[in-house]
Coordinates of C-alpha atoms and ligand atoms in Angstrom, one line a residue:
Chain K
M14 CA 91.4 58.6 59.2
N15 CA 93.9 58.6 56.4
F16 CA 93.8 59.1 52.7
K17 CA 93.6 55.4 51.9
E18 CA 90.7 54.8 54.2
L19 CA 89.0 57.9 53.1
A20 CA 89.3 56.9 49.4
M21 CA 87.7 53.5 50.2
A22 CA 84.9 54.7 52.4
S23 CA 81.4 54.4 50.9
N24 CA 80.6 57.3 48.5
K25 CA 77.2 59.0 48.4
L26 CA 77.7 61.5 45.5
A27 CA 77.8 59.8 42.1
S28 CA 79.8 60.7 39.0
G29 CA 78.0 62.3 36.1
H30 CA 77.2 65.5 38.0
R31 CA 77.8 68.7 36.0
S32 CA 79.7 71.0 38.2
C33 CA 82.5 72.7 36.3
A34 CA 85.9 71.0 35.9
G35 CA 88.0 71.7 38.9
C36 CA 85.0 72.6 41.2
G37 CA 85.7 72.5 44.9
F38 CA 82.5 71.2 46.3
P39 CA 82.3 67.6 45.1
S40 CA 85.2 66.5 47.2
I41 CA 83.9 68.6 50.2
V42 CA 80.4 67.0 50.0
R43 CA 81.8 63.5 49.6
T44 CA 84.2 63.8 52.4
V45 CA 81.6 65.2 54.8
M46 CA 79.1 62.4 53.9
K47 CA 81.8 59.8 54.5
A48 CA 82.1 61.0 58.1
T49 CA 79.2 59.0 59.3
K50 CA 78.2 55.4 58.7
K51 CA 74.6 56.1 59.5
Q52 CA 71.9 56.9 57.0
I53 CA 72.0 60.6 56.0
I54 CA 69.1 62.7 54.8
V55 CA 70.2 65.7 52.9
S56 CA 68.3 69.0 52.3
C57 CA 70.0 71.3 49.9
A58 CA 69.4 75.0 49.1
T59 CA 69.3 76.3 45.6
G60 CA 72.7 76.8 44.3
C61 CA 75.5 75.3 42.2
L62 CA 75.5 72.0 44.1
E63 CA 71.8 71.5 43.8
V64 CA 71.7 72.6 40.2
T65 CA 74.6 70.5 39.0
T66 CA 73.7 67.3 40.8
T67 CA 69.9 67.2 40.0
I68 CA 69.5 68.0 36.3
Y69 CA 66.4 66.2 35.4
P70 CA 66.0 63.2 34.8
Y71 CA 69.2 62.6 36.7
T72 CA 70.3 62.7 40.3
S73 CA 73.8 62.2 41.7
W74 CA 72.6 61.5 45.2
L75 CA 72.9 58.1 46.6
T76 CA 71.1 59.1 49.8
P77 CA 67.7 60.7 50.4
F78 CA 67.8 64.2 49.1
I79 CA 65.4 67.1 49.2
H80 CA 65.7 70.4 47.4
N81 CA 63.2 73.0 48.5
A82 CA 64.1 76.6 47.8
F83 CA 67.0 79.0 48.1
E84 CA 66.1 80.2 51.6
N85 CA 64.9 77.2 53.5
A86 CA 67.4 74.3 53.5
S87 CA 67.5 74.5 57.3
A88 CA 63.7 74.8 57.7
T89 CA 63.2 71.8 55.5
I90 CA 65.7 69.6 57.4
S91 CA 64.1 70.9 60.6
G92 CA 60.7 69.5 59.5
V93 CA 62.3 66.2 58.4
E94 CA 64.1 65.9 61.8
A95 CA 60.9 66.7 63.7
A96 CA 58.9 64.1 61.8
Y97 CA 61.7 61.6 62.4
K98 CA 61.6 62.3 66.2
A99 CA 57.8 61.8 66.2
L100 CA 58.0 58.5 64.3
K101 CA 60.7 57.3 66.5
K102 CA 58.7 58.2 69.6
K103 CA 55.7 56.2 68.3
G104 CA 58.0 53.3 67.6
K105 CA 57.4 53.4 63.9
L106 CA 61.0 54.0 63.1
R107 CA 64.1 52.4 64.7
K108 CA 66.9 53.4 62.4
D109 CA 69.4 56.0 63.5
V110 CA 69.4 58.8 61.0
K111 CA 71.7 61.8 60.5
F112 CA 70.5 65.1 59.0
L113 CA 72.6 67.3 56.8
A114 CA 71.6 70.7 55.3
I115 CA 73.8 72.1 52.6
G116 CA 73.9 75.6 51.1
G117 CA 76.4 77.7 49.2
D118 CA 77.3 81.1 50.5
G119 CA 74.3 82.6 48.8
G120 CA 72.0 80.1 50.4
T121 CA 73.7 80.5 53.8
Y122 CA 75.2 84.0 54.4
D123 CA 72.4 85.8 52.5
I124 CA 69.1 84.1 51.5
G125 CA 69.0 81.2 54.0
L126 CA 70.4 83.0 57.0
Q127 CA 67.1 83.5 58.8
S128 CA 66.0 79.8 58.4
L129 CA 69.5 78.7 59.5
S130 CA 69.2 81.0 62.5
G131 CA 65.9 79.6 63.4
A132 CA 67.1 76.0 63.2
L133 CA 70.2 76.8 65.3
E134 CA 68.1 78.6 67.9
R135 CA 65.6 75.7 68.1
G136 CA 68.4 73.3 68.8
Q137 CA 67.4 71.1 65.9
N138 CA 69.6 68.0 65.7
F139 CA 71.4 68.5 62.3
V140 CA 74.7 69.4 60.6
Y141 CA 74.8 72.5 58.4
L142 CA 77.4 72.5 55.7
C143 CA 78.2 75.8 53.9
Y144 CA 80.4 75.4 50.8
D145 CA 81.6 79.0 50.4
N146 CA 82.7 79.9 46.9
E147 CA 82.3 83.6 47.8
A148 CA 79.6 84.7 45.2
Y149 CA 76.5 83.6 43.3
M150 CA 78.4 81.5 40.8
N151 CA 75.5 79.5 39.4
T152 CA 73.7 82.6 38.1
G153 CA 76.8 84.3 36.7
V154 CA 79.1 85.5 39.5
Q155 CA 77.1 88.1 41.4
R156 CA 78.5 89.3 44.7
S157 CA 77.2 87.9 48.0
S158 CA 77.8 88.9 51.5
A159 CA 80.6 86.3 51.5
T160 CA 82.5 87.9 48.7
P161 CA 85.7 89.4 50.0
R162 CA 86.5 93.1 49.7
G163 CA 88.2 93.9 46.5
A164 CA 86.9 90.9 44.5
N165 CA 85.7 91.5 41.0
T166 CA 82.2 90.2 40.3
T167 CA 79.6 91.0 37.7
T168 CA 77.7 93.2 40.2
T169 CA 80.9 94.7 41.7
P170 CA 82.9 95.2 38.5
A171 CA 86.5 96.4 38.9
G172 CA 87.5 99.2 36.6
K173 CA 88.2 102.9 36.6
A174 CA 85.4 103.8 39.0
S175 CA 85.8 101.0 41.5
F176 CA 88.2 98.3 42.7
G177 CA 85.5 95.6 43.0
K178 CA 83.5 94.8 46.1
L179 CA 83.6 97.6 48.6
E180 CA 82.4 95.7 51.7
W181 CA 84.2 93.1 53.9
K182 CA 83.1 89.5 54.1
K183 CA 80.5 88.6 56.6
E184 CA 81.6 86.5 59.6
L185 CA 79.4 83.4 59.4
M186 CA 81.3 81.4 62.0
Q187 CA 80.8 84.2 64.6
I188 CA 77.1 84.5 63.7
A189 CA 76.6 80.7 64.1
I190 CA 78.5 80.6 67.3
A191 CA 76.5 83.4 68.8
H192 CA 73.5 81.1 68.8
G193 CA 75.1 79.1 71.6
I194 CA 75.6 76.0 69.5
N195 CA 78.1 73.3 70.6
Y196 CA 80.1 72.8 67.5
A197 CA 81.2 75.0 64.7
A198 CA 84.2 74.5 62.4
Q199 CA 85.9 76.2 59.5
A200 CA 87.7 73.9 57.1
S201 CA 89.2 73.8 53.7
P202 CA 89.2 71.2 50.9
H203 CA 93.0 71.0 50.7
N204 CA 93.0 69.3 54.1
L205 CA 90.4 66.6 53.6
I206 CA 91.4 64.7 56.7
D207 CA 90.9 67.7 58.9
L208 CA 87.5 68.2 57.1
Y209 CA 86.6 64.6 57.7
N210 CA 87.4 64.8 61.4
K211 CA 85.4 68.0 61.8
A212 CA 82.4 66.4 60.0
E213 CA 82.6 63.4 62.2
K214 CA 82.5 65.6 65.3
A215 CA 79.6 67.6 63.8
F216 CA 77.6 64.5 63.2
N217 CA 78.3 63.3 66.8
T218 CA 77.3 66.7 68.3
K219 CA 74.0 66.9 70.2
G220 CA 72.0 69.6 68.6
P221 CA 72.9 71.8 65.7
S222 CA 76.5 72.2 64.4
I223 CA 77.9 74.0 61.4
L224 CA 80.8 73.4 59.0
V225 CA 82.0 76.4 56.9
V226 CA 84.2 75.3 54.1
L227 CA 85.9 77.4 51.4
S228 CA 85.1 76.1 48.0
P229 CA 87.3 77.2 45.1
C230 CA 85.5 78.0 41.9
P231 CA 87.5 78.2 38.7
L232 CA 84.7 80.0 36.9
G233 CA 84.1 82.8 39.4
W234 CA 87.5 83.0 40.8
K235 CA 89.0 83.0 37.3
S236 CA 91.6 80.4 38.3
N237 CA 93.1 77.4 36.6
T238 CA 91.1 74.2 37.1
N239 CA 94.0 72.2 38.3
M240 CA 94.8 74.8 41.0
S241 CA 91.7 74.6 43.1
V242 CA 93.2 72.6 45.9
Q243 CA 96.5 74.6 45.9
I244 CA 94.4 77.9 46.1
A245 CA 92.6 76.5 49.1
K246 CA 95.9 75.7 50.7
L247 CA 97.2 79.2 50.0
A248 CA 94.0 80.6 51.6
A249 CA 95.1 78.8 54.8
E250 CA 98.8 79.7 54.5
T251 CA 98.0 83.4 54.1
N252 CA 95.6 83.3 57.1
F253 CA 92.8 84.4 54.7
W254 CA 91.0 81.3 55.7
P255 CA 92.1 80.0 59.1
L256 CA 91.3 76.4 60.0
Y257 CA 89.7 76.4 63.4
E258 CA 86.9 75.0 65.4
Y259 CA 84.7 75.9 68.3
E260 CA 83.7 73.1 70.6
N261 CA 81.6 73.4 73.7
G262 CA 82.7 77.0 74.3
K263 CA 86.4 76.6 73.4
Y264 CA 88.2 77.8 70.3
V265 CA 90.9 75.6 68.8
L266 CA 93.3 76.5 66.1
N267 CA 93.9 73.5 63.8
Y268 CA 96.7 75.0 61.7
E269 CA 99.1 77.8 62.1
P270 CA 101.5 78.6 59.2
A271 CA 105.2 78.6 60.3
K272 CA 105.4 81.9 58.5
R273 CA 102.2 83.4 57.2
K274 CA 102.5 84.2 53.5
P275 CA 101.5 87.7 52.3
I276 CA 97.9 87.9 51.0
I277 CA 99.1 88.8 47.5
E278 CA 100.3 85.1 47.1
F279 CA 96.6 84.1 47.4
F280 CA 95.4 86.9 45.2
K281 CA 97.9 86.2 42.4
T282 CA 96.3 82.8 41.7
Q283 CA 92.9 84.3 40.8
G284 CA 91.7 86.6 38.1
R285 CA 89.1 88.1 40.4
F286 CA 91.8 89.8 42.3
K287 CA 94.0 90.7 39.3
H288 CA 93.3 94.4 39.4
L289 CA 94.4 94.5 43.1
L290 CA 98.0 93.3 42.5
K291 CA 99.2 96.9 41.8
N292 CA 96.9 98.6 44.2
K293 CA 99.4 98.9 47.1
K294 CA 97.1 100.9 49.3
L295 CA 94.2 98.4 49.2
L296 CA 96.6 95.5 49.5
E297 CA 98.0 97.0 52.6
E298 CA 94.5 97.6 54.0
I299 CA 93.4 94.0 53.3
Q300 CA 96.6 92.6 54.7
G301 CA 96.0 94.7 57.8
K302 CA 92.5 93.3 58.2
V303 CA 93.7 89.7 57.7
D304 CA 96.3 90.1 60.4
E305 CA 93.9 91.8 62.7
K306 CA 91.4 89.0 62.4
W307 CA 94.1 86.4 62.9
S308 CA 95.3 87.9 66.1
K309 CA 91.8 88.2 67.4
L310 CA 91.3 84.5 66.6
K311 CA 94.5 83.6 68.2
K312 CA 93.4 85.4 71.4
L313 CA 90.2 83.5 71.4
C314 CA 92.1 80.2 71.0
E315 CA 94.4 81.0 73.9
E316 CA 91.5 81.6 76.3
K317 CA 91.2 78.9 78.8
Chain X
M24 CA 67.6 59.3 26.4
K25 CA 64.3 59.2 24.6
K26 CA 61.3 57.7 26.3
N27 CA 57.6 57.5 25.4
Y28 CA 55.0 58.5 27.9
K29 CA 54.4 55.0 29.1
Q30 CA 58.0 54.5 30.1
I31 CA 58.1 57.6 32.3
P32 CA 57.3 56.9 35.9
I33 CA 54.2 58.6 37.5
G34 CA 55.0 62.1 38.5
G35 CA 58.2 62.1 36.4
M36 CA 59.9 60.6 39.4
I37 CA 63.6 59.5 39.2
T38 CA 63.5 55.9 40.3
K39 CA 67.2 55.2 40.6
A40 CA 69.5 56.9 43.0
G41 CA 72.8 58.1 41.5
N42 CA 71.5 57.7 37.9
S43 CA 73.6 60.7 36.8
E44 CA 76.2 58.0 36.1
E45 CA 74.2 57.4 32.9
Y46 CA 75.3 60.9 31.9
K47 CA 78.9 60.9 30.7
T48 CA 80.9 64.1 31.4
G49 CA 84.1 62.7 29.9
D50 CA 83.6 64.5 26.6
W51 CA 84.2 67.8 28.4
K52 CA 87.9 67.3 28.6
S53 CA 90.7 68.3 26.3
F54 CA 93.5 66.8 28.5
K55 CA 93.5 63.4 30.1
P56 CA 95.5 62.0 33.0
E57 CA 98.3 59.5 32.4
R58 CA 99.9 57.7 35.3
D59 CA 103.4 56.4 35.6
E60 CA 102.9 53.2 37.5
K61 CA 106.5 53.1 38.6
K62 CA 106.2 56.4 40.4
C63 CA 102.8 55.7 41.9
T64 CA 102.9 54.5 45.4
N65 CA 99.1 53.9 45.6
C66 CA 98.7 56.5 48.4
L67 CA 95.2 57.2 46.9
I68 CA 95.6 60.9 47.6
C69 CA 94.5 61.8 44.1
V70 CA 91.3 59.6 44.5
N71 CA 90.1 61.9 47.3
Y72 CA 90.8 65.1 45.4
C73 CA 89.2 64.1 42.1
P74 CA 85.9 66.0 41.9
E75 CA 84.4 63.4 39.6
N76 CA 85.2 60.4 41.7
C77 CA 86.5 58.8 38.6
I78 CA 89.9 57.5 39.8
K79 CA 89.0 53.9 40.5
V80 CA 90.4 51.8 43.2
K81 CA 90.7 48.0 43.3
N82 CA 92.0 45.9 46.2
G83 CA 93.4 49.1 47.9
K84 CA 95.3 50.1 44.8
L85 CA 94.7 52.7 42.1
N86 CA 93.2 50.7 39.2
H87 CA 92.4 53.2 36.4
F88 CA 91.0 56.6 35.5
D89 CA 87.4 56.3 34.3
L90 CA 87.6 58.6 31.3
D91 CA 83.9 58.5 30.8
Y92 CA 83.6 61.0 33.6
C93 CA 87.0 62.7 33.9
K94 CA 86.6 66.4 33.0
G95 CA 90.4 66.9 32.6
C96 CA 90.7 69.4 35.4
G97 CA 94.2 68.3 36.2
I98 CA 93.8 68.4 40.0
C99 CA 95.0 64.8 40.4
A100 CA 98.2 65.6 38.5
T101 CA 98.8 68.7 40.6
E102 CA 98.1 67.0 43.9
C103 CA 100.0 63.7 43.4
P104 CA 103.0 64.0 45.9
F105 CA 105.1 61.7 43.7
K106 CA 104.4 63.5 40.4
A107 CA 103.1 60.2 39.0
I108 CA 100.4 61.8 36.9
V109 CA 100.8 64.0 33.8
M110 CA 98.1 65.6 31.8
E111 CA 98.3 64.8 28.1
L112 CA 96.3 66.1 25.2
D113 CA 93.3 63.9 24.7
T114 CA 93.6 63.3 21.0
E115 CA 90.5 61.1 20.9
C116 CA 88.2 63.8 22.0
E117 CA 85.7 65.1 19.4
L118 CA 86.5 68.6 18.1
Ligands
LIG417 S1 98.4 60.5 44.3 FE1 100.0 59.7 42.9 S2 101.1 58.2 44.1 FE2 99.1 58.5 45.1 S3 97.7 57.0 44.2 FE3 97.5 58.9 43.1 S4 98.9 58.6 41.3 FE4 99.5 57.1 42.9
LIG418 S1 91.8 65.3 35.6 FE1 90.4 65.9 37.2 S2 88.5 64.8 36.7 FE2 90.2 63.8 35.6 S3 90.8 62.1 37.0 FE3 92.1 63.9 37.4 S4 91.1 65.0 39.1 FE4 89.6 63.5 38.2

């Protein structure tokens, strides 16, 4: 796959959707859906993506699409997939169909975690895509368990009494992998070819697979709209968001910065971290955590 | 879009996939992309990064920006490796 081919592949998310200017998820969702030529059925959790692409009487989806509730994108797609299997068995359906459940970090790390866990455990044949913008953006930037420590949100406001969110970000990849699934990948919208390749692998995996993709959000991250892709790139270059995959029991690192940039380079681009820039102690602590997680990941990738 | 009750499908169903194209988001922008065709190599990198899918391709080449949908985010201008796109004030936008 290259950029030219990707640009010309058939698109399944129409224009006229109402996500904010510079939003990260439209190109993520388009790229993922381009990674299979088969019919896709999408179930989507409540969240920015669902809200901005389905404002009545409009829909941006050029493929069958179901919105159910915040917590059950995975349960919904499980039902669809089970029905499909049954119809196929009875010979009433011949077509090959792929199943895609999509949730934001709220619909995945928090509210949809149990239904995702259930679907992964049952070995349901589907791809789960989490576009992670690190807070509840659609309802006005409330913290989620995906919000990183130190980030300013409306429910973890930074000020005299606090430096923003106190807790560390939840490890979704590790949670998903612990279910014994065959394929899990972390990706970023600055490298769409890598994302495409991972989505292709996910669609071709037997059983469940998951894609966790960082999704820059100019509104909640308080960043410039034109910088979304560059910020995602910095996330990888600082090792804040390593690009890696887990395939049949093996970890593979997809990108290693020649010289990892300090985390402050990533923080500088976003207003949600503005108050941290002078907080040396916390910066050091966060840098330590990033480096520690990176060396753990590297060890996993070196295992034979 | 005004419709009387007889024109609304049963159950209020949406009968056309992707009909959000009837909703023009182009009036959100205050800046619009301008491309220097001499600098553009038609790599189509910008096409993939545009969140609105409004950079249109014809015969494998960048054809035009569909300003009916462009929200003026400026991602295309930032991501073009050849600096072929600049964002200019959209003087036609309603204030
Ligand atoms: S990224 Fe730049 S060079 Fe490539 S097609 Fe777009 S405008 Fe042309
Ligand atoms: S400014 Fe943004 S919305 Fe407009 S064409 Fe460029 S990338 Fe697309």
